[in-house]
Amino acid sequence: MKKFGKIFAAALLLCASQCFAESSLENDSKITSFQYVKKLNQVFDFVQQNYVDEVDPKILYEGALKGMLDAIGDPYTLYLDSDYMRDLSDTTSGSFGGVGLSISKATESTPAKPAYVEVASPIDDTPGAKAGIQAGDLISAIDGLPTPTMTMNEVLQHLRGEIGTPVTVTIMRGASMKFDVTLIRALIEVPTVKFGMIEGTKIGYARLIQFTPDTALRLQDALDSFEKEGYTSLIIDLRDNPGGLITSAVDVADKFIENGPIVSTKSRLLFENTQFSASKDKTTVRRDIPIVVLINKGAASASEIVSGALKDYHLAYLVGERTYGKGSVQQVIPLSSTDGIKITMARYYTPSDMNIDKIGIPPDQEVKNLKEFTPEEEKIYVDLVNSETITKAAESKPNMSEADIAMEAAKIAKDYPLDERLIRRLIRIQVQKTQPSVLYDLDYDLQLNAAIKVVQNKDFETMLQNTKTLRQLQEEVEDAKVTEGTGLTASLK
C-alpha cells in the first residue's frame, strides 16, 4: 500500500506539473490574458481538491484578489472586503465610529522602508485631532501591534471599535521622536465647512474640511455671511483636507472661476477622459476680492484640484507648505453586495495641463508653523509628551484663559526648554479636549498670520499676477534639467 501511495503521489505531481506548465514552452510575453486566467483557475481548483485540509473557497478568492491588486503597486488600488465596504459606506454617508484620522499605507514593506501607517490628515473635532496628531505623522504600532505587517483592512479594524473604548497608537514624528497616544473612540461625523470673520478685520475665513456633496453649499453659506459682514478679502483654508468628491471640488472652484477648464481627467479609456469647465453663472466671488489659499502636506486630491485651479488662473495666492501630491482618480466597483475593488481609472490635470501626482503643489509663499527640531529638542519634546506635565497644567485651573495658559507654559519651559508657543498649543489642545475646536489659533498658527498679512498687502494684485502657473514651474524645472543635468522630480521636490 505504501508503494502504491508513493506511485499515486508521484503521478499526481507529474499530472499537476504538466497541467500548470501548459504554456512553459512559450515566451511569457506571448501568454494571453485568457491563459493566465486559466492557470489561476487550475491552481484554485487544485488547492481546493488536494490541500491537506479543506479550504474555504472564499479565503482563496479574497487572497487572489488582494494579491492581484497589491501587485500593481498603487496604494489607491485595492480589494475591498465586507468590513472595508461597510467602513467606506459609513464614511461617505457622513458618520462612523473611530478615531478620526485619514490614513494611507504602502502595500510593500521592507526592512529598509517599513510600511508604517501615514496620517494624511486628522479630521476636525475628532479624538485624533484633539490629541494633536498631525499630517505626516507615522503610526508604527496600534495597541502594541506593529503596523508594517498589517494590511489596510487590519489597520482599520484595529483603529475602529466600540464608541468610548481606548486605542493606543505609537506615533513617529520627525527624525527620532516616538511616543504613545491613547485615543478614546468616538462617533465620527464628517464635517464640511467652518467659517467666520477674522476678529478685528474684514477678512472672511473659511476652512474646508472635506469635499462632500454639501461642501459647495456650505461654502456659499459662508460667502453669503461674509457679504453681510462687508468682507474685503478672503482666506480659504485647505490644510489637512484629504479630498473627497471631484464634482464637489469642481463646484467649489466654480465659485471663483468664470470660464475655462477647472480640471481634466486623462486615461487610456476614452470614457474616462473628461473636462470639467467653469460656468460664469455659478461664479459668486467678486474678482476684486483678494484671496489666499492655505495649503500643507495634509491637503490632497480634491484640495489640490481647487488650489491648483486657482493658482493656474492667478485668482489666489498660496501660502503654507507643499501639498500631498495625489493626482489620480479612483472608482469603487462593487463585486457583490458585500465586497468590491477600488481602482485608479485616470489621472487629473490642472488648467495649465499639469499632473501633480507624487509631486504636490508648491506654495507661492512657504511658511512652516514650526522650525525643524534639533535632536536635543526632539528628545525634550518626547519627554514632555510622555510626562503628565501638560495634563496637570491643563487641569490646574478650570476654564483656563489664554493668560492662564501662557503662565503655565512659561513655568513648563523652565524644565522643558522648547518654544513657548508650542507649549501653549499643547496645553490649549488638552484644555479643549472636551470642547468644540476653535475656528483658528492666531497664537500658534504662523501660516494663518502670514495669510492675513498677504491679503492685507496693498500690492496684493501685483504679487498675485507675478505668481507662476504649475505648467510654468514645470517648464522652469525642465530648462534647469537641460542646463544643470538635474532630475525633474528631484528638482520639483
Short mmCIF file of C-alpha atoms in Angstrom, two decimals:
data_model
loop_
_atom_site.label_atom_id
_atom_site.label_comp_id
_atom_site.label_asym_id
_atom_site.label_seq_id
_atom_site.Cartn_x
_atom_site.Cartn_y
_atom_site.Cartn_z
CA MET A 1 0.00 0.00 0.00
CA LYS A 2 2.87 2.37 0.83
CA LYS A 3 4.41 1.72 -2.57
CA PHE A 4 1.09 2.33 -4.28
CA GLY A 5 0.64 5.60 -2.32
CA LYS A 6 4.07 6.85 -3.44
CA ILE A 7 3.35 5.96 -7.05
CA PHE A 8 -0.03 7.72 -6.87
CA ALA A 9 1.52 10.86 -5.33
CA ALA A 10 4.25 10.93 -7.98
CA ALA A 11 1.67 10.57 -10.74
CA LEU A 12 -0.43 13.34 -9.19
CA LEU A 13 2.54 15.71 -9.04
CA LEU A 14 3.51 14.85 -12.63
CA CYS A 15 -0.03 15.50 -13.80
CA ALA A 16 -0.16 18.79 -11.95
CA SER A 17 3.19 19.97 -13.27
CA GLN A 18 2.18 19.14 -16.83
CA CYS A 19 -1.16 20.87 -16.32
CA PHE A 20 0.32 24.10 -14.90
CA ALA A 21 3.22 24.18 -17.35
CA GLU A 22 0.98 24.05 -20.38
CA SER A 23 2.49 27.26 -21.75
CA SER A 24 6.00 26.81 -20.39
CA LEU A 25 7.50 26.40 -23.85
CA GLU A 26 6.10 29.75 -24.91
CA ASN A 27 7.68 33.10 -24.17
CA ASP A 28 5.91 34.68 -21.17
CA SER A 29 5.30 37.82 -23.21
CA LYS A 30 3.18 35.77 -25.61
CA ILE A 31 0.91 34.29 -22.96
CA THR A 32 -2.57 35.75 -23.32
CA SER A 33 -4.74 37.10 -20.53
CA PHE A 34 -7.04 34.11 -21.05
CA GLN A 35 -4.17 31.68 -20.48
CA TYR A 36 -3.20 33.46 -17.23
CA VAL A 37 -6.80 33.28 -16.01
CA LYS A 38 -6.87 29.59 -16.97
CA LYS A 39 -3.77 28.98 -14.86
CA LEU A 40 -5.34 30.77 -11.91
CA ASN A 41 -8.44 28.60 -12.21
CA GLN A 42 -6.30 25.47 -12.35
CA VAL A 43 -4.37 26.41 -9.21
CA PHE A 44 -7.61 27.39 -7.43
CA ASP A 45 -9.20 24.01 -8.23
CA PHE A 46 -6.04 22.06 -7.43
CA VAL A 47 -5.64 23.66 -3.99
CA GLN A 48 -9.29 23.09 -3.15
CA GLN A 49 -9.14 19.43 -4.13
CA ASN A 50 -5.68 18.49 -2.86
CA TYR A 51 -4.58 20.72 0.03
CA VAL A 52 -4.14 18.71 3.24
CA ASP A 53 -7.06 20.50 4.92
CA GLU A 54 -10.34 21.64 3.45
CA VAL A 55 -10.06 25.30 2.40
CA ASP A 56 -12.91 27.79 2.30
CA PRO A 57 -13.09 28.97 -1.35
CA LYS A 58 -13.85 32.50 -0.09
CA ILE A 59 -10.38 32.65 1.51
CA LEU A 60 -8.74 31.67 -1.78
CA TYR A 61 -10.90 34.15 -3.72
CA GLU A 62 -10.13 37.10 -1.42
CA GLY A 63 -6.45 36.21 -1.24
CA ALA A 64 -6.17 36.06 -5.02
CA LEU A 65 -7.85 39.45 -5.48
CA LYS A 66 -5.75 41.10 -2.76
CA GLY A 67 -2.56 39.74 -4.27
CA MET A 68 -3.53 40.74 -7.80
CA LEU A 69 -4.31 44.36 -6.92
CA ASP A 70 -1.40 44.74 -4.47
CA ALA A 71 0.95 43.58 -7.25
CA ILE A 72 0.16 46.77 -9.18
CA GLY A 73 1.97 48.77 -6.50
CA ASP A 74 -0.64 51.55 -6.36
CA PRO A 75 -1.70 52.30 -2.74
CA TYR A 76 -5.10 53.53 -4.01
CA THR A 77 -5.91 50.33 -5.93
CA LEU A 78 -7.05 47.56 -3.60
CA TYR A 79 -9.56 44.85 -2.81
CA LEU A 80 -12.43 45.89 -0.53
CA ASP A 81 -13.72 43.13 1.71
CA SER A 82 -17.02 43.32 3.59
CA ASP A 83 -15.51 45.25 6.52
CA TYR A 84 -13.85 47.76 4.20
CA MET A 85 -17.04 48.21 2.17
CA ARG A 86 -19.01 48.85 5.36
CA ASP A 87 -16.39 51.36 6.54
CA LEU A 88 -16.50 53.08 3.15
CA SER A 89 -20.28 53.29 3.29
CA ASP A 90 -20.14 54.76 6.80
CA THR A 91 -17.54 57.34 5.75
CA THR A 92 -19.36 58.54 2.64
CA SER A 93 -22.68 58.70 4.50
CA GLY A 94 -21.13 61.20 6.90
CA SER A 95 -20.62 59.36 10.21
CA PHE A 96 -18.75 56.36 11.58
CA GLY A 97 -17.05 55.13 14.73
CA GLY A 98 -13.32 55.55 15.18
CA VAL A 99 -10.52 57.98 15.98
CA GLY A 100 -10.83 60.48 13.12
CA LEU A 101 -7.66 60.03 11.07
CA SER A 102 -7.40 59.94 7.29
CA ILE A 103 -4.57 57.50 6.61
CA SER A 104 -2.62 55.81 3.85
CA LYS A 105 -0.29 52.83 3.79
CA ALA A 106 2.23 51.47 1.30
CA THR A 107 1.44 47.99 0.01
CA GLU A 108 5.03 46.76 0.26
CA SER A 109 7.06 46.70 3.48
CA THR A 110 10.83 46.18 3.56
CA PRO A 111 13.40 46.37 6.39
CA ALA A 112 14.83 49.49 4.77
CA LYS A 113 11.41 51.10 4.34
CA PRO A 114 8.74 49.66 6.68
CA ALA A 115 5.15 50.23 5.57
CA TYR A 116 4.07 52.34 8.53
CA VAL A 117 0.63 53.92 8.50
CA GLU A 118 0.92 57.56 7.41
CA VAL A 119 -1.53 60.15 8.70
CA ALA A 120 -2.75 62.10 5.68
CA SER A 121 -4.76 64.39 7.94
CA PRO A 122 -6.68 64.42 11.22
CA ILE A 123 -10.42 65.06 10.89
CA ASP A 124 -11.55 68.18 12.72
CA ASP A 125 -13.19 67.81 16.17
CA THR A 126 -12.26 64.11 16.48
CA PRO A 127 -10.12 62.24 19.03
CA GLY A 128 -7.16 62.21 16.64
CA ALA A 129 -7.29 65.97 16.02
CA LYS A 130 -7.87 66.82 19.67
CA ALA A 131 -4.87 64.70 20.67
CA GLY A 132 -2.63 66.82 18.44
CA ILE A 133 -1.84 64.14 15.85
CA GLN A 134 -0.52 65.86 12.72
CA ALA A 135 -0.46 65.28 8.98
CA GLY A 136 2.72 63.40 8.16
CA ASP A 137 2.87 61.52 11.47
CA LEU A 138 3.60 57.81 11.14
CA ILE A 139 1.78 55.16 13.21
CA SER A 140 4.28 52.40 13.90
CA ALA A 141 2.04 50.34 16.19
CA ILE A 142 -1.58 50.06 17.32
CA ASP A 143 -2.09 48.70 20.81
CA GLY A 144 1.48 47.44 20.65
CA LEU A 145 0.99 45.57 17.36
CA PRO A 146 3.39 46.68 14.59
CA THR A 147 1.66 48.22 11.59
CA PRO A 148 4.17 47.37 8.79
CA THR A 149 2.91 43.78 8.67
CA MET A 150 -0.78 44.79 8.73
CA THR A 151 -3.00 45.21 5.70
CA MET A 152 -5.03 48.41 5.45
CA ASN A 153 -8.14 46.42 6.37
CA GLU A 154 -6.45 45.19 9.55
CA VAL A 155 -5.35 48.73 10.42
CA LEU A 156 -8.93 49.97 10.13
CA GLN A 157 -10.25 47.06 12.19
CA HIS A 158 -7.80 47.91 14.99
CA LEU A 159 -8.47 51.66 14.91
CA ARG A 160 -12.23 51.34 14.81
CA GLY A 161 -14.27 49.79 17.56
CA GLU A 162 -16.93 50.38 20.16
CA ILE A 163 -17.52 54.03 20.97
CA GLY A 164 -15.92 55.01 24.29
CA THR A 165 -13.20 52.34 24.18
CA PRO A 166 -9.48 53.25 24.12
CA VAL A 167 -6.87 52.52 21.48
CA THR A 168 -3.20 53.40 21.81
CA VAL A 169 -1.22 54.42 18.75
CA THR A 170 2.57 54.77 18.67
CA ILE A 171 3.44 57.96 16.82
CA MET A 172 6.70 58.58 14.97
CA ARG A 173 7.40 62.23 14.13
CA GLY A 174 10.49 63.94 12.79
CA ALA A 175 13.86 62.23 12.78
CA SER A 176 13.63 60.37 16.09
CA MET A 177 10.51 61.38 18.04
CA LYS A 178 8.45 58.38 19.13
CA PHE A 179 5.65 58.39 21.71
CA ASP A 180 2.32 56.76 22.53
CA VAL A 181 -1.04 58.49 22.30
CA THR A 182 -4.18 56.92 23.77
CA LEU A 183 -7.37 57.84 21.90
CA ILE A 184 -10.94 57.22 23.01
CA ARG A 185 -13.03 56.06 20.07
CA ALA A 186 -16.00 58.27 19.24
CA LEU A 187 -18.78 58.65 16.70
CA ILE A 188 -17.01 60.38 13.83
CA GLU A 189 -19.13 62.85 11.90
CA VAL A 190 -17.52 64.06 8.71
CA PRO A 191 -17.78 67.89 8.71
CA THR A 192 -17.53 70.06 5.61
CA VAL A 193 -17.01 73.79 6.19
CA LYS A 194 -16.38 76.02 9.21
CA PHE A 195 -16.28 79.77 8.81
CA GLY A 196 -16.22 83.17 10.45
CA MET A 197 -14.62 86.59 10.24
CA ILE A 198 -11.07 87.03 11.50
CA GLU A 199 -11.56 89.08 14.65
CA GLY A 200 -10.85 92.79 14.24
CA THR A 201 -10.65 92.59 10.43
CA LYS A 202 -12.80 92.45 7.32
CA ILE A 203 -11.27 89.11 6.33
CA GLY A 204 -13.60 86.18 5.79
CA TYR A 205 -12.10 82.85 6.85
CA ALA A 206 -13.49 79.52 5.59
CA ARG A 207 -11.95 76.18 6.49
CA LEU A 208 -12.93 73.40 4.07
CA ILE A 209 -12.51 70.16 5.99
CA GLN A 210 -13.56 67.62 3.36
CA PHE A 211 -15.17 67.63 -0.07
CA THR A 212 -18.63 66.08 0.24
CA PRO A 213 -21.83 66.68 -1.76
CA ASP A 214 -22.67 69.54 0.65
CA THR A 215 -19.32 71.38 0.63
CA ALA A 216 -20.14 73.88 -2.12
CA LEU A 217 -23.49 74.70 -0.46
CA ARG A 218 -21.85 75.24 2.92
CA LEU A 219 -19.15 77.39 1.34
CA GLN A 220 -21.85 79.53 -0.25
CA ASP A 221 -23.40 79.94 3.21
CA ALA A 222 -20.01 81.23 4.35
CA LEU A 223 -19.70 83.61 1.41
CA ASP A 224 -23.21 84.96 1.99
CA SER A 225 -22.34 85.54 5.65
CA PHE A 226 -19.11 87.33 4.72
CA GLU A 227 -21.01 89.53 2.25
CA LYS A 228 -23.34 90.65 5.03
CA GLU A 229 -20.31 91.43 7.19
CA GLY A 230 -18.83 93.53 4.39
CA TYR A 231 -15.75 91.39 3.84
CA THR A 232 -12.94 92.86 1.77
CA SER A 233 -10.68 89.79 1.48
CA LEU A 234 -10.91 86.02 1.85
CA ILE A 235 -8.83 83.15 3.22
CA ILE A 236 -9.71 79.62 2.14
CA ASP A 237 -8.06 77.05 4.42
CA LEU A 238 -7.48 73.67 2.74
CA ARG A 239 -4.84 72.43 5.19
CA ASP A 240 -5.29 68.81 6.27
CA ASN A 241 -8.21 68.42 3.84
CA PRO A 242 -7.73 64.89 2.42
CA GLY A 243 -10.05 65.49 -0.53
CA GLY A 244 -13.28 63.76 -1.45
CA LEU A 245 -15.53 64.06 -4.48
CA ILE A 246 -14.09 65.54 -7.67
CA THR A 247 -17.51 67.00 -8.50
CA SER A 248 -17.52 68.79 -5.15
CA ALA A 249 -14.09 70.27 -5.88
CA VAL A 250 -15.35 71.46 -9.26
CA ASP A 251 -18.42 73.08 -7.69
CA VAL A 252 -16.22 74.89 -5.15
CA ALA A 253 -13.73 76.11 -7.77
CA ASP A 254 -16.61 77.26 -9.98
CA LYS A 255 -17.49 79.89 -7.38
CA PHE A 256 -14.22 81.65 -8.20
CA ILE A 257 -13.56 80.82 -11.88
CA GLU A 258 -15.78 82.42 -14.52
CA ASN A 259 -14.87 80.28 -17.53
CA GLY A 260 -12.38 77.73 -18.82
CA PRO A 261 -11.36 74.28 -17.62
CA ILE A 262 -11.21 73.60 -13.88
CA VAL A 263 -9.77 70.10 -14.09
CA SER A 264 -9.50 67.36 -16.70
CA THR A 265 -9.09 63.63 -16.27
CA LYS A 266 -7.00 61.55 -18.65
CA SER A 267 -6.98 57.79 -19.05
CA ARG A 268 -6.33 55.12 -21.65
CA LEU A 269 -10.11 54.61 -21.55
CA LEU A 270 -11.94 57.14 -23.71
CA PHE A 271 -14.96 57.38 -21.41
CA GLU A 272 -12.67 58.42 -18.53
CA ASN A 273 -11.30 61.41 -20.47
CA THR A 274 -13.38 64.26 -19.12
CA GLN A 275 -13.03 68.01 -18.81
CA PHE A 276 -14.88 69.91 -16.12
CA SER A 277 -15.33 73.57 -17.07
CA ALA A 278 -16.44 76.67 -15.19
CA SER A 279 -19.72 78.42 -15.78
CA LYS A 280 -19.99 82.19 -15.28
CA ASP A 281 -23.48 81.99 -13.80
CA LYS A 282 -22.10 79.86 -10.93
CA THR A 283 -19.36 82.33 -10.01
CA THR A 284 -20.24 84.09 -6.76
CA VAL A 285 -16.95 85.61 -5.56
CA ARG A 286 -16.16 89.09 -6.86
CA ARG A 287 -12.94 89.40 -8.87
CA ASP A 288 -11.76 92.35 -6.72
CA ILE A 289 -11.65 90.23 -3.52
CA PRO A 290 -8.02 89.31 -2.58
CA ILE A 291 -7.90 85.56 -1.92
CA VAL A 292 -5.29 83.47 -0.13
CA VAL A 293 -5.47 79.67 -0.05
CA LEU A 294 -3.73 77.92 2.85
CA ILE A 295 -2.16 74.55 1.97
CA ASN A 296 0.09 71.96 3.62
CA LYS A 297 1.18 68.34 3.21
CA GLY A 298 -2.21 67.19 4.53
CA ALA A 299 -4.04 68.83 1.59
CA ALA A 300 -4.63 66.19 -1.06
CA SER A 301 -6.69 65.15 -4.06
CA ALA A 302 -9.76 67.41 -4.36
CA SER A 303 -7.95 70.05 -2.29
CA GLU A 304 -5.20 70.06 -4.89
CA ILE A 305 -7.76 70.38 -7.69
CA VAL A 306 -9.10 73.59 -6.13
CA SER A 307 -5.76 75.10 -5.14
CA GLY A 308 -4.19 74.14 -8.48
CA ALA A 309 -7.02 75.69 -10.49
CA LEU A 310 -7.00 78.95 -8.52
CA LYS A 311 -3.21 79.13 -8.86
CA ASP A 312 -3.23 78.50 -12.62
CA TYR A 313 -5.80 81.27 -13.15
CA HIS A 314 -3.93 83.72 -10.87
CA LEU A 315 -7.03 84.01 -8.70
CA ALA A 316 -5.48 83.12 -5.34
CA TYR A 317 -2.11 83.36 -3.63
CA LEU A 318 -0.99 80.10 -1.99
CA VAL A 319 0.57 80.20 1.50
CA GLY A 320 1.90 77.33 3.60
CA GLU A 321 3.67 74.12 2.56
CA ARG A 322 3.71 71.82 -0.47
CA THR A 323 0.60 69.67 -0.81
CA TYR A 324 0.45 65.88 -0.58
CA GLY A 325 0.58 65.06 -4.30
CA LYS A 326 -2.37 62.79 -5.12
CA GLY A 327 -3.25 63.38 -8.73
CA SER A 328 -5.19 60.23 -9.51
CA VAL A 329 -8.89 59.37 -9.67
CA GLN A 330 -10.36 56.17 -8.22
CA GLN A 331 -13.66 54.37 -8.68
CA VAL A 332 -15.23 51.80 -6.37
CA ILE A 333 -16.52 48.81 -8.34
CA PRO A 334 -18.86 46.53 -6.34
CA LEU A 335 -18.33 42.84 -7.00
CA SER A 336 -21.29 41.83 -4.86
CA SER A 337 -23.40 43.33 -2.09
CA THR A 338 -20.53 42.76 0.36
CA ASP A 339 -17.24 43.28 -1.49
CA GLY A 340 -15.66 45.22 -4.31
CA ILE A 341 -12.49 46.80 -5.63
CA LYS A 342 -11.18 50.35 -5.68
CA ILE A 343 -9.09 51.05 -8.76
CA THR A 344 -7.26 54.04 -10.22
CA MET A 345 -9.01 54.83 -13.50
CA ALA A 346 -7.44 58.15 -14.51
CA ARG A 347 -5.14 60.99 -13.56
CA TYR A 348 -6.32 64.56 -13.26
CA TYR A 349 -4.68 67.65 -14.74
CA THR A 350 -4.89 71.29 -13.69
CA PRO A 351 -5.99 74.04 -16.13
CA SER A 352 -2.35 74.53 -17.25
CA ASP A 353 -2.24 70.78 -18.09
CA MET A 354 -0.11 69.70 -15.12
CA ASN A 355 -0.46 66.44 -13.18
CA ILE A 356 0.86 66.77 -9.63
CA ASP A 357 0.80 63.10 -8.63
CA LYS A 358 3.67 62.31 -6.20
CA ILE A 359 4.89 65.91 -6.62
CA GLY A 360 2.29 68.15 -4.99
CA ILE A 361 1.62 71.85 -5.39
CA PRO A 362 4.19 74.32 -4.02
CA PRO A 363 3.01 77.44 -2.17
CA ASP A 364 3.74 80.91 -3.52
CA GLN A 365 4.98 81.77 -0.03
CA GLU A 366 6.36 78.95 2.07
CA VAL A 367 5.63 79.20 5.78
CA LYS A 368 6.08 76.45 8.37
CA ASN A 369 4.28 76.54 11.69
CA LEU A 370 7.30 75.09 13.48
CA LYS A 371 11.00 75.16 12.76
CA GLU A 372 12.78 71.83 12.50
CA PHE A 373 13.66 70.36 15.88
CA THR A 374 17.27 69.69 16.78
CA PRO A 375 17.97 66.14 18.08
CA GLU A 376 18.11 67.58 21.60
CA GLU A 377 14.74 69.34 21.16
CA GLU A 378 13.19 66.14 19.82
CA LYS A 379 14.22 64.32 22.99
CA ILE A 380 12.85 67.14 25.16
CA TYR A 381 9.56 67.09 23.23
CA VAL A 382 9.14 63.32 23.61
CA ASP A 383 9.92 63.56 27.35
CA LEU A 384 7.31 66.32 27.70
CA VAL A 385 4.62 64.41 25.79
CA ASN A 386 5.30 61.20 27.72
CA SER A 387 5.11 63.01 31.07
CA GLU A 388 1.94 64.14 32.84
CA THR A 389 3.13 67.75 32.80
CA ILE A 390 0.75 69.07 30.12
CA THR A 391 -2.26 67.24 31.58
CA LYS A 392 -1.57 68.55 35.07
CA ALA A 393 -1.12 72.08 33.75
CA ALA A 394 -4.46 71.92 31.88
CA GLU A 395 -6.20 70.61 34.99
CA SER A 396 -4.61 73.15 37.32
CA LYS A 397 -7.44 75.63 36.82
CA PRO A 398 -10.98 75.14 35.47
CA ASN A 399 -11.87 77.13 32.33
CA MET A 400 -8.33 78.31 31.74
CA SER A 401 -7.96 81.66 30.00
CA GLU A 402 -5.23 82.46 27.48
CA ALA A 403 -3.39 84.31 30.25
CA ASP A 404 -3.54 81.19 32.44
CA ILE A 405 -2.25 79.05 29.57
CA ALA A 406 0.63 81.45 28.94
CA MET A 407 1.56 81.44 32.64
CA GLU A 408 1.63 77.63 32.81
CA ALA A 409 3.62 77.41 29.56
CA ALA A 410 6.26 79.75 30.94
CA LYS A 411 6.64 77.54 34.01
CA ILE A 412 6.95 74.37 31.91
CA ALA A 413 9.52 75.97 29.58
CA LYS A 414 11.94 76.24 32.53
CA ASP A 415 12.10 72.44 32.77
CA TYR A 416 11.46 71.71 29.09
CA PRO A 417 13.24 74.40 27.03
CA LEU A 418 11.05 74.50 23.93
CA ASP A 419 9.29 77.27 22.02
CA GLU A 420 6.66 78.55 24.49
CA ARG A 421 4.23 78.97 21.59
CA LEU A 422 4.35 75.19 21.09
CA ILE A 423 3.88 74.51 24.81
CA ARG A 424 0.88 76.86 24.88
CA ARG A 425 -0.50 74.92 21.93
CA LEU A 426 -0.13 71.59 23.76
CA ILE A 427 -1.88 72.97 26.84
CA ARG A 428 -4.63 74.50 24.71
CA ILE A 429 -5.25 71.15 22.97
CA GLN A 430 -5.60 69.46 26.37
CA VAL A 431 -7.93 72.18 27.67
CA GLN A 432 -10.16 71.95 24.60
CA LYS A 433 -10.42 68.15 24.54
CA THR A 434 -13.94 68.32 25.97
CA GLN A 435 -14.93 71.38 23.92
CA PRO A 436 -15.54 72.06 20.23
CA SER A 437 -12.34 73.11 18.49
CA VAL A 438 -11.77 76.82 17.97
CA LEU A 439 -12.09 78.20 14.45
CA TYR A 440 -8.50 79.44 14.38
CA ASP A 441 -5.50 79.85 16.68
CA LEU A 442 -3.61 83.05 15.93
CA ASP A 443 -1.18 82.47 18.79
CA TYR A 444 0.18 79.26 17.25
CA ASP A 445 -0.73 79.47 13.56
CA LEU A 446 2.12 81.24 11.75
CA GLN A 447 0.71 80.21 8.38
CA LEU A 448 -2.63 81.90 9.05
CA ASN A 449 -0.86 85.01 10.34
CA ALA A 450 1.18 85.11 7.13
CA ALA A 451 -2.00 84.73 5.06
CA ILE A 452 -3.59 87.67 6.87
CA LYS A 453 -0.57 89.85 6.05
CA VAL A 454 -0.69 88.79 2.40
CA VAL A 455 -4.37 89.65 1.83
CA GLN A 456 -3.88 92.97 3.59
CA ASN A 457 -0.86 93.85 1.44
CA LYS A 458 -1.62 96.89 -0.72
CA ASP A 459 0.41 95.30 -3.54
CA PHE A 460 -1.59 92.06 -3.42
CA GLU A 461 -2.71 92.19 -7.05
CA THR A 462 0.87 92.68 -8.27
CA MET A 463 2.08 89.80 -6.09
CA LEU A 464 -0.70 87.60 -7.46
CA GLN A 465 -0.03 88.35 -11.11
CA ASN A 466 3.68 87.65 -10.60
CA THR A 467 2.96 84.08 -9.49
CA LYS A 468 3.58 81.26 -11.95
CA THR A 469 1.24 78.56 -13.15
CA LEU A 470 2.10 74.95 -12.43
CA ARG A 471 2.99 74.48 -16.10
CA GLN A 472 5.42 77.43 -15.97
CA LEU A 473 7.05 75.97 -12.88
CA GLN A 474 7.45 72.63 -14.65
CA GLU A 475 8.97 74.29 -17.71
CA GLU A 476 11.49 76.06 -15.49
CA VAL A 477 12.46 72.72 -13.99
CA GLU A 478 12.80 71.15 -17.43
CA ASP A 479 15.06 74.02 -18.54
CA ALA A 480 17.14 73.56 -15.40
CA LYS A 481 17.32 69.85 -16.14
CA VAL A 482 18.83 70.57 -19.54
CA THR A 483 21.32 73.13 -18.29
CA GLU A 484 22.25 71.56 -14.97
CA GLY A 485 21.53 67.87 -15.57
CA THR A 486 19.19 67.56 -12.60
CA GLY A 487 16.24 65.16 -12.38
CA LEU A 488 12.74 66.54 -12.85
CA THR A 489 11.10 65.06 -9.77
CA ALA A 490 14.09 65.74 -7.56
CA SER A 491 14.16 69.37 -8.66
CA LEU A 492 10.45 69.90 -8.11
CA LYS A 493 10.76 68.47 -4.65
#
